[in-house]
């Protein structure tokens, strides 16, 4: 069941007017919210997925609708198969055929050395960041692949430079999930390229979002600015611009790419 907040739909069938539809998981804040707003500006009908913060998700939706765009909020825990299946079903019924999936939903499970990490933290971070991403990709391919009767489309996974840097002393567990996401990106891209679906990833660097506060260090991005060759953390909007390029016709020959947006770090 969707959690609805506004739409500004001009008719009951978005497909009749060629409306492009995007699902943004974890779309209520940070990079996800920035991508949702940017996609709406490009004419997409945006499904803003959230796990628990309905107020934040509806704020994103209302900002889009107030600017003349189309958006709805959908509650779904992407680590749960039933929630994911229902999310994709509801979006198709209410907004139209899926064009793009932005796999942004993720958690860090906090800071911890490997010799201190708990099994419950590992289960949680892998359930959301890896299993959730796989489930969302599965459903997106089922909706978009020409093999399944779809019209093609694009998937962008929001990964992290931590996958290459390792996250030592902080979150090797989180970095490992992003390494898995990179592998999913490359493998799936090759699997569905001939079916009209492109799959790419953004390897985000130190981006100034709530993720750091959620992990227990709200000033982490600014404190590590000196380790970034460009000398500052990135913004969610800068990541969103890269995402919008990857799903655009200008990137039609790009698939299986992992694009760093990390200020040189």
CSV table of C-alpha atoms in Angstrom, one decimal:
chain,number,residue,atom,x,y,z
A,1,UNK,CA,0.0,0.0,0.0
A,2,UNK,CA,1.4,3.4,-1.0
A,3,UNK,CA,1.7,6.3,1.3
A,4,UNK,CA,0.3,9.1,-0.9
A,5,UNK,CA,1.1,12.8,-0.8
A,6,UNK,CA,0.1,14.9,-3.8
A,7,UNK,CA,0.6,14.3,-7.5
A,8,UNK,CA,-0.4,17.2,-9.8
A,9,UNK,CA,-1.2,14.6,-12.5
A,10,UNK,CA,-2.8,16.1,-15.5
A,11,UNK,CA,-4.7,12.9,-16.4
A,12,UNK,CA,-5.2,9.4,-15.0
A,13,UNK,CA,-2.8,7.7,-17.3
A,14,UNK,CA,0.8,9.1,-17.3
A,15,UNK,CA,1.8,6.7,-20.1
A,16,UNK,CA,-0.8,8.4,-22.4
A,17,UNK,CA,1.3,11.6,-22.4
A,18,UNK,CA,4.7,9.8,-22.4
A,19,UNK,CA,5.3,10.5,-18.7
A,20,UNK,CA,8.6,9.0,-17.6
A,21,UNK,CA,8.5,7.4,-14.1
A,22,UNK,CA,11.4,7.1,-11.7
A,23,UNK,CA,11.6,5.3,-8.3
A,24,UNK,CA,14.1,6.8,-5.9
A,25,UNK,CA,14.6,4.5,-2.9
A,26,UNK,CA,15.6,6.4,0.3
A,27,UNK,CA,14.2,9.5,-1.4
A,28,UNK,CA,13.2,11.4,1.7
A,29,UNK,CA,16.5,13.1,2.4
A,30,UNK,CA,20.1,13.6,1.4
A,31,UNK,CA,21.2,12.4,-2.0
A,32,UNK,CA,17.8,10.7,-2.6
A,33,UNK,CA,15.8,13.9,-2.0
A,34,UNK,CA,18.2,15.8,-4.3
A,35,UNK,CA,17.8,13.2,-7.1
A,36,UNK,CA,14.0,13.2,-6.7
A,37,UNK,CA,13.9,17.0,-7.0
A,38,UNK,CA,16.3,17.0,-10.0
A,39,UNK,CA,14.4,14.3,-11.8
A,40,UNK,CA,11.1,16.2,-11.3
A,41,UNK,CA,12.7,19.2,-12.9
A,42,UNK,CA,13.5,17.0,-15.9
A,43,UNK,CA,9.9,16.0,-16.3
A,44,UNK,CA,9.9,12.7,-14.4
A,45,UNK,CA,7.0,11.5,-12.3
A,46,UNK,CA,8.8,10.7,-9.1
A,47,UNK,CA,8.1,7.9,-6.6
A,48,UNK,CA,9.7,9.0,-3.4
A,49,UNK,CA,10.3,5.8,-1.3
A,50,UNK,CA,10.9,6.0,2.4
A,51,UNK,CA,11.2,3.5,5.2
A,52,UNK,CA,10.0,5.4,8.3
A,53,UNK,CA,10.1,9.2,8.0
A,54,UNK,CA,6.8,10.0,6.3
A,55,UNK,CA,7.1,13.7,7.2
A,56,UNK,CA,10.4,14.1,5.4
A,57,UNK,CA,9.2,12.2,2.3
A,58,UNK,CA,6.0,14.2,2.1
A,59,UNK,CA,8.1,17.4,2.3
A,60,UNK,CA,10.0,16.3,-0.8
A,61,UNK,CA,6.8,15.4,-2.6
A,62,UNK,CA,5.1,18.7,-1.7
A,63,UNK,CA,8.1,20.7,-2.9
A,64,UNK,CA,8.0,18.9,-6.2
A,65,UNK,CA,4.2,19.3,-6.6
A,66,UNK,CA,4.4,23.0,-5.6
A,67,UNK,CA,6.9,23.5,-8.5
A,68,UNK,CA,4.4,21.9,-10.9
A,69,UNK,CA,5.9,18.4,-10.9
A,70,UNK,CA,4.4,15.0,-10.3
A,71,UNK,CA,5.4,13.0,-7.2
A,72,UNK,CA,4.0,10.5,-4.6
A,73,UNK,CA,5.5,9.1,-1.4
A,74,UNK,CA,5.6,5.3,-0.9
A,75,UNK,CA,6.5,3.6,2.4
A,76,UNK,CA,8.5,0.4,1.9
A,77,UNK,CA,11.3,-1.3,3.7
A,78,UNK,CA,13.5,-2.4,0.8
A,79,UNK,CA,15.1,-5.2,2.9
A,80,UNK,CA,11.7,-6.9,2.8
A,81,UNK,CA,10.7,-8.7,-0.4
A,82,UNK,CA,7.0,-8.2,0.0
A,83,UNK,CA,7.5,-4.4,0.5
A,84,UNK,CA,9.6,-4.2,-2.6
A,85,UNK,CA,7.1,-6.1,-4.7
A,86,UNK,CA,4.3,-3.9,-3.5
A,87,UNK,CA,6.3,-0.8,-4.1
A,88,UNK,CA,6.9,-1.5,-7.7
A,89,UNK,CA,3.3,-2.7,-8.2
A,90,UNK,CA,1.8,0.4,-6.7
A,91,UNK,CA,4.1,2.8,-8.6
A,92,UNK,CA,3.1,1.1,-11.9
A,93,UNK,CA,-0.6,1.3,-11.1
A,94,UNK,CA,-0.5,4.9,-9.9
A,95,UNK,CA,2.2,6.7,-11.9
A,96,UNK,CA,2.7,4.4,-14.9
A,97,UNK,CA,5.3,2.2,-16.5
A,98,UNK,CA,8.7,2.4,-14.8
A,99,UNK,CA,11.5,4.2,-16.7
A,100,UNK,CA,14.3,4.5,-14.1
A,101,UNK,CA,15.3,3.1,-10.8
A,102,UNK,CA,17.6,5.0,-8.5
A,103,UNK,CA,18.9,2.5,-5.9
A,104,UNK,CA,19.8,5.0,-3.2
A,105,UNK,CA,18.3,3.5,0.0
A,106,UNK,CA,21.0,2.5,2.5
A,107,UNK,CA,22.3,2.4,6.0
A,108,UNK,CA,25.7,2.5,7.6
A,109,UNK,CA,24.9,0.5,10.8
A,110,UNK,CA,27.2,3.0,12.7
A,111,UNK,CA,30.9,3.1,13.2
A,112,UNK,CA,32.8,0.0,14.3
A,113,UNK,CA,36.1,-1.8,13.8
A,114,UNK,CA,35.7,-5.3,12.3
A,115,UNK,CA,36.8,-6.8,15.6
A,116,UNK,CA,33.9,-5.0,17.4
A,117,UNK,CA,31.1,-5.3,14.9
A,118,UNK,CA,28.0,-7.2,15.9
A,119,UNK,CA,26.2,-9.8,14.0
A,120,UNK,CA,23.0,-7.8,14.2
A,121,UNK,CA,24.7,-4.8,12.7
A,122,UNK,CA,26.1,-6.9,9.9
A,123,UNK,CA,22.7,-8.5,9.2
A,124,UNK,CA,21.0,-5.1,9.1
A,125,UNK,CA,23.5,-3.3,6.8
A,126,UNK,CA,23.7,-6.2,4.3
A,127,UNK,CA,19.9,-6.7,4.4
A,128,UNK,CA,19.3,-3.1,3.3
A,129,UNK,CA,22.3,-2.2,1.2
A,130,UNK,CA,22.8,-5.5,-0.6
A,131,UNK,CA,19.6,-7.7,-0.5
A,132,UNK,CA,17.4,-4.6,-0.8
A,133,UNK,CA,19.4,-3.4,-3.8
A,134,UNK,CA,19.2,-6.8,-5.5
A,135,UNK,CA,15.4,-7.0,-4.9
A,136,UNK,CA,14.8,-3.5,-6.3
A,137,UNK,CA,17.0,-4.3,-9.3
A,138,UNK,CA,15.1,-7.6,-9.8
A,139,UNK,CA,11.7,-5.8,-9.8
A,140,UNK,CA,13.0,-3.0,-12.1
A,141,UNK,CA,14.3,-5.5,-14.7
A,142,UNK,CA,11.0,-7.3,-14.6
A,143,UNK,CA,9.2,-4.1,-15.3
A,144,UNK,CA,11.6,-2.5,-17.9
A,145,UNK,CA,13.4,-5.3,-19.7
A,146,UNK,CA,12.3,-6.1,-23.3
A,147,UNK,CA,12.6,-9.7,-22.4
A,148,UNK,CA,9.7,-9.2,-20.0
A,149,UNK,CA,7.7,-7.0,-22.4
A,150,UNK,CA,9.1,-3.7,-21.1
A,151,UNK,CA,10.3,-0.7,-23.0
A,152,UNK,CA,13.8,-0.5,-21.6
A,153,UNK,CA,15.1,1.8,-19.0
A,154,UNK,CA,18.0,2.7,-16.7
A,155,UNK,CA,19.2,1.8,-13.2
A,156,UNK,CA,21.6,3.8,-11.2
A,157,UNK,CA,23.0,2.4,-7.9
A,158,UNK,CA,24.3,4.9,-5.4
A,159,UNK,CA,27.5,3.3,-4.2
A,160,UNK,CA,30.5,4.8,-2.3
A,161,UNK,CA,34.2,5.4,-2.7
A,162,UNK,CA,34.4,3.4,0.6
A,163,UNK,CA,34.1,0.3,-1.6
A,164,UNK,CA,37.6,1.0,-2.9
A,165,UNK,CA,39.1,2.8,0.2
A,166,UNK,CA,37.9,0.1,2.6
A,167,UNK,CA,36.4,2.2,5.4
A,168,UNK,CA,39.2,1.1,7.8
A,169,UNK,CA,38.6,1.9,11.5
A,170,UNK,CA,35.1,3.2,10.8
A,171,UNK,CA,32.9,1.0,8.7
A,172,UNK,CA,34.5,-1.8,6.7
A,173,UNK,CA,31.1,-3.5,7.0
A,174,UNK,CA,29.4,-0.6,5.1
A,175,UNK,CA,32.3,-0.5,2.6
A,176,UNK,CA,31.8,-4.2,1.9
A,177,UNK,CA,28.2,-3.7,1.1
A,178,UNK,CA,29.1,-1.0,-1.4
A,179,UNK,CA,31.7,-3.4,-3.0
A,180,UNK,CA,28.8,-5.9,-3.4
A,181,UNK,CA,26.8,-3.1,-5.0
A,182,UNK,CA,29.6,-2.4,-7.5
A,183,UNK,CA,29.7,-6.0,-8.5
A,184,UNK,CA,25.9,-6.1,-8.9
A,185,UNK,CA,26.2,-3.0,-11.2
A,186,UNK,CA,28.8,-4.5,-13.5
A,187,UNK,CA,27.2,-8.0,-13.6
A,188,UNK,CA,23.7,-6.8,-14.1
A,189,UNK,CA,24.7,-4.3,-16.7
A,190,UNK,CA,26.2,-7.1,-18.9
A,191,UNK,CA,23.2,-9.3,-18.2
A,192,UNK,CA,20.5,-6.9,-19.4
A,193,UNK,CA,22.3,-4.7,-21.9
A,194,UNK,CA,20.7,-6.5,-24.9
A,195,UNK,CA,17.3,-6.1,-23.2
A,196,UNK,CA,17.3,-2.3,-23.3
A,197,UNK,CA,18.3,-1.7,-19.7
A,198,UNK,CA,21.4,0.3,-18.8
A,199,UNK,CA,22.9,-0.2,-15.3
A,200,UNK,CA,25.5,2.2,-13.8
A,201,UNK,CA,26.6,3.4,-10.4
A,202,UNK,CA,27.7,6.6,-8.7
A,203,UNK,CA,30.6,6.1,-6.3
A,204,UNK,CA,29.9,9.0,-3.9
A,205,UNK,CA,32.7,10.4,-1.8
A,206,UNK,CA,32.3,12.5,1.3
A,207,UNK,CA,29.0,14.2,0.7
A,208,UNK,CA,27.5,16.5,3.2
A,209,UNK,CA,24.3,14.6,4.2
A,210,UNK,CA,22.6,13.3,7.3
A,211,UNK,CA,24.3,9.9,6.8
A,212,UNK,CA,27.3,11.0,8.9
A,213,UNK,CA,25.0,12.1,11.8
A,214,UNK,CA,23.1,8.9,11.6
A,215,UNK,CA,26.4,7.0,12.0
A,216,UNK,CA,27.3,9.1,15.0
A,217,UNK,CA,29.6,11.8,13.6
A,218,UNK,CA,27.6,14.8,12.3
A,219,UNK,CA,30.7,16.8,11.5
A,220,UNK,CA,32.6,14.0,9.8
A,221,UNK,CA,32.4,15.4,6.3
A,222,UNK,CA,33.9,18.8,7.2
A,223,UNK,CA,36.5,17.2,9.5
A,224,UNK,CA,37.8,15.1,6.7
A,225,UNK,CA,37.8,17.9,4.1
A,226,UNK,CA,41.6,18.1,4.1
A,227,UNK,CA,41.7,14.5,2.7
A,228,UNK,CA,39.8,15.6,-0.4
A,229,UNK,CA,41.9,17.0,-3.3
A,230,UNK,CA,39.2,19.5,-4.1
A,231,UNK,CA,39.3,20.6,-0.5
A,232,UNK,CA,35.6,20.3,0.5
A,233,UNK,CA,32.8,17.8,0.9
A,234,UNK,CA,30.4,17.4,-2.0
A,235,UNK,CA,26.7,18.3,-2.0
A,236,UNK,CA,23.7,16.1,-2.6
A,237,UNK,CA,22.9,18.3,-5.6
A,238,UNK,CA,26.3,17.6,-7.2
A,239,UNK,CA,25.6,13.9,-7.0
A,240,UNK,CA,22.1,14.3,-8.4
A,241,UNK,CA,23.5,16.1,-11.4
A,242,UNK,CA,25.7,13.1,-12.2
A,243,UNK,CA,22.8,10.7,-11.7
A,244,UNK,CA,20.6,12.8,-14.1
A,245,UNK,CA,23.4,12.6,-16.7
A,246,UNK,CA,23.6,8.8,-16.4
A,247,UNK,CA,19.9,8.4,-17.0
A,248,UNK,CA,19.8,10.9,-19.9
A,249,UNK,CA,20.1,10.2,-23.7
A,250,UNK,CA,23.6,11.8,-23.5
A,251,UNK,CA,24.7,8.6,-21.6
A,252,UNK,CA,23.1,6.2,-24.0
A,253,UNK,CA,26.4,4.3,-24.6
A,254,UNK,CA,27.3,4.1,-20.9
A,255,UNK,CA,26.5,0.9,-19.0
A,256,UNK,CA,28.4,-1.0,-16.4
A,257,UNK,CA,30.2,2.2,-15.3
A,258,UNK,CA,31.0,3.2,-11.7
A,259,UNK,CA,31.4,7.0,-11.8
A,260,UNK,CA,33.3,8.6,-8.9
A,261,UNK,CA,31.7,11.8,-7.6
A,262,UNK,CA,34.2,12.3,-4.8
A,263,UNK,CA,36.3,15.4,-5.4
A,264,UNK,CA,39.3,13.3,-6.3
A,265,UNK,CA,39.4,11.3,-3.1
